[in-house]
JSON list of N, CA, C and O in Angstrom, two decimals:
[
{"chain": "T", "resi": 102, "resn": "MET", "atom": "N", "xyz": [-11.46, 14.28, 7.43]},
{"chain": "T", "resi": 102, "resn": "MET", "atom": "CA", "xyz": [-12.17, 13.19, 6.62]},
{"chain": "T", "resi": 102, "resn": "MET", "atom": "C", "xyz": [-11.49, 12.53, 5.49]},
{"chain": "T", "resi": 102, "resn": "MET", "atom": "O", "xyz": [-11.51, 11.45, 5.38]},
{"chain": "T", "resi": 103, "resn": "LEU", "atom": "N", "xyz": [-10.87, 13.44, 4.66]},
{"chain": "T", "resi": 103, "resn": "LEU", "atom": "CA", "xyz": [-10.20, 12.89, 3.56]},
{"chain": "T", "resi": 103, "resn": "LEU", "atom": "C", "xyz": [-9.07, 12.20, 3.72]},
{"chain": "T", "resi": 103, "resn": "LEU", "atom": "O", "xyz": [-8.65, 11.22, 3.01]},
{"chain": "T", "resi": 104, "resn": "GLN", "atom": "N", "xyz": [-8.24, 12.47, 4.75]},
{"chain": "T", "resi": 104, "resn": "GLN", "atom": "CA", "xyz": [-7.27, 11.74, 5.30]},
{"chain": "T", "resi": 104, "resn": "GLN", "atom": "C", "xyz": [-7.58, 10.31, 5.57]},
{"chain": "T", "resi": 104, "resn": "GLN", "atom": "O", "xyz": [-6.94, 9.37, 5.21]},
{"chain": "T", "resi": 105, "resn": "GLY", "atom": "N", "xyz": [-8.70, 10.11, 6.40]},
{"chain": "T", "resi": 105, "resn": "GLY", "atom": "CA", "xyz": [-9.26, 8.89, 6.68]},
{"chain": "T", "resi": 105, "resn": "GLY", "atom": "C", "xyz": [-9.65, 7.98, 5.28]},
{"chain": "T", "resi": 105, "resn": "GLY", "atom": "O", "xyz": [-9.39, 6.85, 5.18]},
{"chain": "T", "resi": 106, "resn": "ARG", "atom": "N", "xyz": [-10.26, 8.70, 4.29]},
{"chain": "T", "resi": 106, "resn": "ARG", "atom": "CA", "xyz": [-10.70, 8.01, 3.13]},
{"chain": "T", "resi": 106, "resn": "ARG", "atom": "C", "xyz": [-9.29, 7.61, 2.42]},
{"chain": "T", "resi": 106, "resn": "ARG", "atom": "O", "xyz": [-9.32, 6.55, 1.78]},
{"chain": "T", "resi": 107, "resn": "LEU", "atom": "N", "xyz": [-8.40, 8.52, 2.35]},
{"chain": "T", "resi": 107, "resn": "LEU", "atom": "CA", "xyz": [-7.06, 8.12, 1.73]},
{"chain": "T", "resi": 107, "resn": "LEU", "atom": "C", "xyz": [-6.47, 6.91, 2.33]},
{"chain": "T", "resi": 107, "resn": "LEU", "atom": "O", "xyz": [-5.68, 6.14, 1.83]},
{"chain": "T", "resi": 108, "resn": "ALA", "atom": "N", "xyz": [-6.48, 6.71, 3.58]},
{"chain": "T", "resi": 108, "resn": "ALA", "atom": "CA", "xyz": [-6.08, 5.66, 4.54]},
{"chain": "T", "resi": 108, "resn": "ALA", "atom": "C", "xyz": [-6.94, 4.43, 4.21]},
{"chain": "T", "resi": 108, "resn": "ALA", "atom": "O", "xyz": [-6.51, 3.35, 4.69]},
{"chain": "T", "resi": 109, "resn": "GLY", "atom": "N", "xyz": [-8.04, 4.54, 3.53]},
{"chain": "T", "resi": 109, "resn": "GLY", "atom": "CA", "xyz": [-8.83, 3.38, 3.24]},
{"chain": "T", "resi": 109, "resn": "GLY", "atom": "C", "xyz": [-10.00, 3.19, 4.38]},
{"chain": "T", "resi": 109, "resn": "GLY", "atom": "O", "xyz": [-10.53, 1.94, 4.24]},
{"chain": "T", "resi": 110, "resn": "ASP", "atom": "N", "xyz": [-10.20, 4.00, 5.23]},
{"chain": "T", "resi": 110, "resn": "ASP", "atom": "CA", "xyz": [-11.16, 3.76, 6.24]},
{"chain": "T", "resi": 110, "resn": "ASP", "atom": "C", "xyz": [-12.49, 3.96, 5.62]},
{"chain": "T", "resi": 110, "resn": "ASP", "atom": "O", "xyz": [-12.77, 4.88, 4.78]},
{"chain": "T", "resi": 111, "resn": "ALA", "atom": "N", "xyz": [-13.49, 3.15, 6.16]},
{"chain": "T", "resi": 111, "resn": "ALA", "atom": "CA", "xyz": [-14.96, 3.27, 5.72]},
{"chain": "T", "resi": 111, "resn": "ALA", "atom": "C", "xyz": [-15.41, 4.51, 6.40]},
{"chain": "T", "resi": 111, "resn": "ALA", "atom": "O", "xyz": [-15.00, 4.99, 7.52]},
{"chain": "T", "resi": 112, "resn": "LEU", "atom": "N", "xyz": [-16.58, 4.92, 5.82]},
{"chain": "T", "resi": 112, "resn": "LEU", "atom": "CA", "xyz": [-17.19, 6.29, 6.29]},
{"chain": "T", "resi": 112, "resn": "LEU", "atom": "C", "xyz": [-17.71, 5.90, 7.81]},
{"chain": "T", "resi": 112, "resn": "LEU", "atom": "O", "xyz": [-17.62, 6.96, 8.62]},
{"chain": "T", "resi": 113, "resn": "ASP", "atom": "N", "xyz": [-18.27, 4.78, 8.06]},
{"chain": "T", "resi": 113, "resn": "ASP", "atom": "CA", "xyz": [-18.61, 4.64, 9.49]},
{"chain": "T", "resi": 113, "resn": "ASP", "atom": "C", "xyz": [-17.58, 4.78, 10.53]},
{"chain": "T", "resi": 113, "resn": "ASP", "atom": "O", "xyz": [-17.71, 5.27, 11.67]},
{"chain": "T", "resi": 114, "resn": "VAL", "atom": "N", "xyz": [-16.30, 4.23, 10.00]},
{"chain": "T", "resi": 114, "resn": "VAL", "atom": "CA", "xyz": [-15.16, 4.31, 10.90]},
{"chain": "T", "resi": 114, "resn": "VAL", "atom": "C", "xyz": [-14.72, 5.77, 11.03]},
{"chain": "T", "resi": 114, "resn": "VAL", "atom": "O", "xyz": [-14.35, 6.30, 12.14]},
{"chain": "T", "resi": 115, "resn": "ILE", "atom": "N", "xyz": [-14.78, 6.56, 9.90]},
{"chain": "T", "resi": 115, "resn": "ILE", "atom": "CA", "xyz": [-14.38, 8.12, 10.12]},
{"chain": "T", "resi": 115, "resn": "ILE", "atom": "C", "xyz": [-15.54, 8.70, 10.97]},
{"chain": "T", "resi": 115, "resn": "ILE", "atom": "O", "xyz": [-14.95, 9.56, 11.96]},
{"chain": "T", "resi": 116, "resn": "ALA", "atom": "N", "xyz": [-16.61, 8.36, 10.78]},
{"chain": "T", "resi": 116, "resn": "ALA", "atom": "CA", "xyz": [-17.65, 9.05, 11.60]},
{"chain": "T", "resi": 116, "resn": "ALA", "atom": "C", "xyz": [-17.60, 8.72, 13.18]},
{"chain": "T", "resi": 116, "resn": "ALA", "atom": "O", "xyz": [-17.58, 9.68, 13.84]},
{"chain": "T", "resi": 117, "resn": "GLU", "atom": "N", "xyz": [-17.28, 7.54, 13.40]},
{"chain": "T", "resi": 117, "resn": "GLU", "atom": "CA", "xyz": [-17.02, 7.24, 14.80]},
{"chain": "T", "resi": 117, "resn": "GLU", "atom": "C", "xyz": [-15.83, 8.06, 15.36]},
{"chain": "T", "resi": 117, "resn": "GLU", "atom": "O", "xyz": [-15.93, 8.57, 16.44]},
{"chain": "T", "resi": 118, "resn": "ARG", "atom": "N", "xyz": [-14.59, 8.01, 14.51]},
{"chain": "T", "resi": 118, "resn": "ARG", "atom": "CA", "xyz": [-13.58, 8.67, 15.09]},
{"chain": "T", "resi": 118, "resn": "ARG", "atom": "C", "xyz": [-13.85, 10.23, 15.27]},
{"chain": "T", "resi": 118, "resn": "ARG", "atom": "O", "xyz": [-13.31, 11.07, 16.16]},
{"chain": "T", "resi": 119, "resn": "LEU", "atom": "N", "xyz": [-14.78, 10.88, 14.51]},
{"chain": "T", "resi": 119, "resn": "LEU", "atom": "CA", "xyz": [-14.98, 12.30, 14.61]},
{"chain": "T", "resi": 119, "resn": "LEU", "atom": "C", "xyz": [-16.26, 12.63, 15.35]},
{"chain": "T", "resi": 119, "resn": "LEU", "atom": "O", "xyz": [-16.81, 13.75, 15.44]},
{"chain": "T", "resi": 120, "resn": "HIS", "atom": "N", "xyz": [-16.93, 11.51, 15.90]},
{"chain": "T", "resi": 120, "resn": "HIS", "atom": "CA", "xyz": [-18.16, 11.67, 16.64]},
{"chain": "T", "resi": 120, "resn": "HIS", "atom": "C", "xyz": [-19.22, 12.29, 15.95]},
{"chain": "T", "resi": 120, "resn": "HIS", "atom": "O", "xyz": [-20.00, 13.14, 16.42]},
{"chain": "T", "resi": 121, "resn": "LEU", "atom": "N", "xyz": [-19.32, 11.73, 14.65]},
{"chain": "T", "resi": 121, "resn": "LEU", "atom": "CA", "xyz": [-20.42, 12.22, 13.79]},
{"chain": "T", "resi": 121, "resn": "LEU", "atom": "C", "xyz": [-21.24, 11.12, 13.37]},
{"chain": "T", "resi": 121, "resn": "LEU", "atom": "O", "xyz": [-20.70, 9.79, 13.46]},
{"chain": "T", "resi": 122, "resn": "SER", "atom": "N", "xyz": [-22.49, 11.40, 12.78]},
{"chain": "T", "resi": 122, "resn": "SER", "atom": "CA", "xyz": [-22.94, 10.01, 12.17]},
{"chain": "T", "resi": 122, "resn": "SER", "atom": "C", "xyz": [-22.43, 9.82, 10.64]},
{"chain": "T", "resi": 122, "resn": "SER", "atom": "O", "xyz": [-21.86, 10.80, 10.02]},
{"chain": "T", "resi": 123, "resn": "ALA", "atom": "N", "xyz": [-22.64, 8.67, 10.21]},
{"chain": "T", "resi": 123, "resn": "ALA", "atom": "CA", "xyz": [-22.06, 8.41, 8.97]},
{"chain": "T", "resi": 123, "resn": "ALA", "atom": "C", "xyz": [-22.91, 9.19, 7.87]},
{"chain": "T", "resi": 123, "resn": "ALA", "atom": "O", "xyz": [-22.06, 9.50, 6.81]},
{"chain": "T", "resi": 124, "resn": "LYS", "atom": "N", "xyz": [-24.01, 9.46, 8.05]},
{"chain": "T", "resi": 124, "resn": "LYS", "atom": "CA", "xyz": [-24.75, 10.34, 7.00]},
{"chain": "T", "resi": 124, "resn": "LYS", "atom": "C", "xyz": [-24.12, 11.63, 6.94]},
{"chain": "T", "resi": 124, "resn": "LYS", "atom": "O", "xyz": [-23.98, 12.14, 5.75]},
{"chain": "T", "resi": 125, "resn": "THR", "atom": "N", "xyz": [-23.72, 12.11, 8.21]},
{"chain": "T", "resi": 125, "resn": "THR", "atom": "CA", "xyz": [-22.95, 13.49, 8.06]},
{"chain": "T", "resi": 125, "resn": "THR", "atom": "C", "xyz": [-21.67, 13.47, 7.39]},
{"chain": "T", "resi": 125, "resn": "THR", "atom": "O", "xyz": [-21.47, 14.52, 6.41]},
{"chain": "T", "resi": 126, "resn": "VAL", "atom": "N", "xyz": [-20.96, 12.39, 7.62]},
{"chain": "T", "resi": 126, "resn": "VAL", "atom": "CA", "xyz": [-19.62, 12.23, 6.94]},
{"chain": "T", "resi": 126, "resn": "VAL", "atom": "C", "xyz": [-19.89, 12.16, 5.40]},
{"chain": "T", "resi": 126, "resn": "VAL", "atom": "O", "xyz": [-19.06, 12.72, 4.65]},
{"chain": "T", "resi": 127, "resn": "SER", "atom": "N", "xyz": [-20.92, 11.30, 5.05]},
{"chain": "T", "resi": 127, "resn": "SER", "atom": "CA", "xyz": [-21.29, 11.20, 3.55]},
{"chain": "T", "resi": 127, "resn": "SER", "atom": "C", "xyz": [-21.69, 12.54, 2.82]},
{"chain": "T", "resi": 127, "resn": "SER", "atom": "O", "xyz": [-21.23, 12.82, 1.97]},
{"chain": "T", "resi": 128, "resn": "ASN", "atom": "N", "xyz": [-22.41, 13.34, 3.69]},
{"chain": "T", "resi": 128, "resn": "ASN", "atom": "CA", "xyz": [-22.76, 14.65, 3.25]},
{"chain": "T", "resi": 128, "resn": "ASN", "atom": "C", "xyz": [-21.61, 15.64, 3.03]},
{"chain": "T", "resi": 128, "resn": "ASN", "atom": "O", "xyz": [-21.62, 16.21, 1.96]},
{"chain": "T", "resi": 129, "resn": "HIS", "atom": "N", "xyz": [-20.67, 15.53, 3.91]},
{"chain": "T", "resi": 129, "resn": "HIS", "atom": "CA", "xyz": [-19.56, 16.35, 3.84]},
{"chain": "T", "resi": 129, "resn": "HIS", "atom": "C", "xyz": [-18.77, 15.97, 2.45]},
{"chain": "T", "resi": 129, "resn": "HIS", "atom": "O", "xyz": [-18.33, 16.85, 1.77]},
{"chain": "T", "resi": 130, "resn": "GLN", "atom": "N", "xyz": [-18.58, 14.57, 2.41]},
{"chain": "T", "resi": 130, "resn": "GLN", "atom": "CA", "xyz": [-17.82, 14.19, 1.14]},
{"chain": "T", "resi": 130, "resn": "GLN", "atom": "C", "xyz": [-18.60, 14.66, 0.03]},
{"chain": "T", "resi": 130, "resn": "GLN", "atom": "O", "xyz": [-17.86, 15.07, -1.15]},
{"chain": "T", "resi": 131, "resn": "THR", "atom": "N", "xyz": [-19.92, 14.52, -0.09]},
{"chain": "T", "resi": 131, "resn": "THR", "atom": "CA", "xyz": [-20.65, 14.98, -1.43]},
{"chain": "T", "resi": 131, "resn": "THR", "atom": "C", "xyz": [-20.47, 16.47, -1.65]},
{"chain": "T", "resi": 131, "resn": "THR", "atom": "O", "xyz": [-20.24, 16.81, -2.79]},
{"chain": "T", "resi": 132, "resn": "ARG", "atom": "N", "xyz": [-20.36, 17.28, -0.55]},
{"chain": "T", "resi": 132, "resn": "ARG", "atom": "CA", "xyz": [-20.24, 18.76, -0.63]},
{"chain": "T", "resi": 132, "resn": "ARG", "atom": "C", "xyz": [-18.88, 19.01, -1.25]},
{"chain": "T", "resi": 132, "resn": "ARG", "atom": "O", "xyz": [-18.81, 19.95, -2.08]},
{"chain": "T", "resi": 133, "resn": "ILE", "atom": "N", "xyz": [-17.96, 18.19, -0.63]},
{"chain": "T", "resi": 133, "resn": "ILE", "atom": "CA", "xyz": [-16.46, 18.46, -1.14]},
{"chain": "T", "resi": 133, "resn": "ILE", "atom": "C", "xyz": [-16.36, 18.06, -2.68]},
{"chain": "T", "resi": 133, "resn": "ILE", "atom": "O", "xyz": [-15.80, 18.93, -3.35]},
{"chain": "T", "resi": 134, "resn": "ARG", "atom": "N", "xyz": [-16.88, 17.04, -3.10]},
{"chain": "T", "resi": 134, "resn": "ARG", "atom": "CA", "xyz": [-16.97, 16.62, -4.48]},
{"chain": "T", "resi": 134, "resn": "ARG", "atom": "C", "xyz": [-17.57, 17.74, -5.29]},
{"chain": "T", "resi": 134, "resn": "ARG", "atom": "O", "xyz": [-17.02, 18.07, -6.30]},
{"chain": "T", "resi": 135, "resn": "GLN", "atom": "N", "xyz": [-18.86, 18.25, -4.92]},
{"chain": "T", "resi": 135, "resn": "GLN", "atom": "CA", "xyz": [-19.38, 19.16, -5.68]},
{"chain": "T", "resi": 135, "resn": "GLN", "atom": "C", "xyz": [-18.61, 20.49, -5.81]},
{"chain": "T", "resi": 135, "resn": "GLN", "atom": "O", "xyz": [-18.41, 21.09, -6.96]},
{"chain": "T", "resi": 136, "resn": "LYS", "atom": "N", "xyz": [-18.03, 20.80, -4.71]},
{"chain": "T", "resi": 136, "resn": "LYS", "atom": "CA", "xyz": [-17.19, 22.29, -4.73]},
{"chain": "T", "resi": 136, "resn": "LYS", "atom": "C", "xyz": [-15.99, 22.02, -5.54]},
{"chain": "T", "resi": 136, "resn": "LYS", "atom": "O", "xyz": [-15.47, 22.94, -6.19]},
{"chain": "T", "resi": 137, "resn": "GLN", "atom": "N", "xyz": [-15.37, 20.78, -5.63]},
{"chain": "T", "resi": 137, "resn": "GLN", "atom": "CA", "xyz": [-14.26, 20.55, -6.38]},
{"chain": "T", "resi": 137, "resn": "GLN", "atom": "C", "xyz": [-14.48, 20.09, -7.85]},
{"chain": "T", "resi": 137, "resn": "GLN", "atom": "O", "xyz": [-13.51, 20.06, -8.71]},
{"chain": "T", "resi": 138, "resn": "GLY", "atom": "N", "xyz": [-15.62, 19.85, -8.08]},
{"chain": "T", "resi": 138, "resn": "GLY", "atom": "CA", "xyz": [-16.03, 19.47, -9.52]},
{"chain": "T", "resi": 138, "resn": "GLY", "atom": "C", "xyz": [-15.72, 18.17, -9.98]},
{"chain": "T", "resi": 138, "resn": "GLY", "atom": "O", "xyz": [-15.36, 17.89, -11.08]},
{"chain": "T", "resi": 139, "resn": "VAL", "atom": "N", "xyz": [-15.49, 17.17, -8.89]},
{"chain": "T", "resi": 139, "resn": "VAL", "atom": "CA", "xyz": [-15.28, 15.84, -9.28]},
{"chain": "T", "resi": 139, "resn": "VAL", "atom": "C", "xyz": [-16.41, 14.95, -9.09]},
{"chain": "T", "resi": 139, "resn": "VAL", "atom": "O", "xyz": [-17.22, 15.28, -8.29]},
{"chain": "T", "resi": 140, "resn": "GLY", "atom": "N", "xyz": [-16.58, 13.97, -9.99]},
{"chain": "T", "resi": 140, "resn": "GLY", "atom": "CA", "xyz": [-17.89, 13.15, -10.12]},
{"chain": "T", "resi": 140, "resn": "GLY", "atom": "C", "xyz": [-17.98, 12.11, -9.02]},
{"chain": "T", "resi": 140, "resn": "GLY", "atom": "O", "xyz": [-18.89, 11.94, -8.50]},
{"chain": "T", "resi": 141, "resn": "SER", "atom": "N", "xyz": [-16.82, 11.31, -8.76]},
{"chain": "T", "resi": 141, "resn": "SER", "atom": "CA", "xyz": [-16.82, 10.12, -7.96]},
{"chain": "T", "resi": 141, "resn": "SER", "atom": "C", "xyz": [-16.10, 10.22, -6.71]},
{"chain": "T", "resi": 141, "resn": "SER", "atom": "O", "xyz": [-15.26, 10.99, -6.62]},
{"chain": "T", "resi": 142, "resn": "GLY", "atom": "N", "xyz": [-16.33, 9.33, -5.76]},
{"chain": "T", "resi": 142, "resn": "GLY", "atom": "CA", "xyz": [-15.38, 9.26, -4.65]},
{"chain": "T", "resi": 142, "resn": "GLY", "atom": "C", "xyz": [-13.98, 8.85, -5.05]},
{"chain": "T", "resi": 142, "resn": "GLY", "atom": "O", "xyz": [-13.01, 9.38, -4.35]},
{"chain": "T", "resi": 143, "resn": "GLU", "atom": "N", "xyz": [-13.88, 8.14, -5.98]},
{"chain": "T", "resi": 143, "resn": "GLU", "atom": "CA", "xyz": [-12.50, 7.61, -6.45]},
{"chain": "T", "resi": 143, "resn": "GLU", "atom": "C", "xyz": [-11.77, 8.94, -6.91]},
{"chain": "T", "resi": 143, "resn": "GLU", "atom": "O", "xyz": [-10.59, 9.22, -6.70]},
{"chain": "T", "resi": 144, "resn": "GLU", "atom": "N", "xyz": [-12.51, 9.82, -7.74]},
{"chain": "T", "resi": 144, "resn": "GLU", "atom": "CA", "xyz": [-11.91, 10.93, -8.40]},
{"chain": "T", "resi": 144, "resn": "GLU", "atom": "C", "xyz": [-11.59, 11.93, -7.20]},
{"chain": "T", "resi": 144, "resn": "GLU", "atom": "O", "xyz": [-10.33, 12.55, -7.22]},
{"chain": "T", "resi": 145, "resn": "LEU", "atom": "N", "xyz": [-12.28, 11.97, -6.26]},
{"chain": "T", "resi": 145, "resn": "LEU", "atom": "CA", "xyz": [-12.05, 12.82, -5.11]},
{"chain": "T", "resi": 145, "resn": "LEU", "atom": "C", "xyz": [-10.74, 12.37, -4.40]},
{"chain": "T", "resi": 145, "resn": "LEU", "atom": "O", "xyz": [-9.91, 13.23, -4.07]},
{"chain": "T", "resi": 146, "resn": "LEU", "atom": "N", "xyz": [-10.60, 11.14, -4.17]},
{"chain": "T", "resi": 146, "resn": "LEU", "atom": "CA", "xyz": [-9.41, 10.62, -3.50]},
{"chain": "T", "resi": 146, "resn": "LEU", "atom": "C", "xyz": [-8.18, 10.89, -4.34]},
{"chain": "T", "resi": 146, "resn": "LEU", "atom": "O", "xyz": [-7.10, 11.35, -3.92]},
{"chain": "T", "resi": 147, "resn": "ARG", "atom": "N", "xyz": [-8.18, 10.86, -5.76]},
{"chain": "T", "resi": 147, "resn": "ARG", "atom": "CA", "xyz": [-7.19, 11.04, -6.61]},
{"chain": "T", "resi": 147, "resn": "ARG", "atom": "C", "xyz": [-6.82, 12.58, -6.48]},
{"chain": "T", "resi": 147, "resn": "ARG", "atom": "O", "xyz": [-5.58, 13.00, -6.55]},
{"chain": "T", "resi": 148, "resn": "TYR", "atom": "N", "xyz": [-7.84, 13.41, -6.42]},
{"chain": "T", "resi": 148, "resn": "TYR", "atom": "CA", "xyz": [-7.74, 14.86, -6.28]},
{"chain": "T", "resi": 148, "resn": "TYR", "atom": "C", "xyz": [-7.02, 15.14, -5.02]},
{"chain": "T", "resi": 148, "resn": "TYR", "atom": "O", "xyz": [-6.06, 16.06, -4.97]},
{"chain": "T", "resi": 149, "resn": "ALA", "atom": "N", "xyz": [-7.46, 14.62, -4.02]},
{"chain": "T", "resi": 149, "resn": "ALA", "atom": "CA", "xyz": [-6.97, 14.82, -2.47]},
{"chain": "T", "resi": 149, "resn": "ALA", "atom": "C", "xyz": [-5.32, 14.36, -2.44]},
{"chain": "T", "resi": 149, "resn": "ALA", "atom": "O", "xyz": [-4.68, 14.89, -1.47]},
{"chain": "T", "resi": 150, "resn": "GLN", "atom": "N", "xyz": [-4.96, 13.37, -3.27]},
{"chain": "T", "resi": 150, "resn": "GLN", "atom": "CA", "xyz": [-3.53, 12.94, -3.05]},
{"chain": "T", "resi": 150, "resn": "GLN", "atom": "C", "xyz": [-2.68, 14.11, -3.50]},
{"chain": "T", "resi": 150, "resn": "GLN", "atom": "O", "xyz": [-1.77, 14.43, -3.37]}
]
C-alpha cells in the first residue's frame, strides 16, 4: 500500500489493485500512521521513503 502511495496512486486505485475497498485501504493507512507515530499522510510518505 505504501508503495502505491509513494508512486502517487489514489486510495481507490490502490484498493482496486489489492482487491479491497477504499475504506479498508484508508483504515490500514491510518493504523500504520498511528503505529509509526506520524500525524499526517504526508508525514507517513516521508517516513516511508
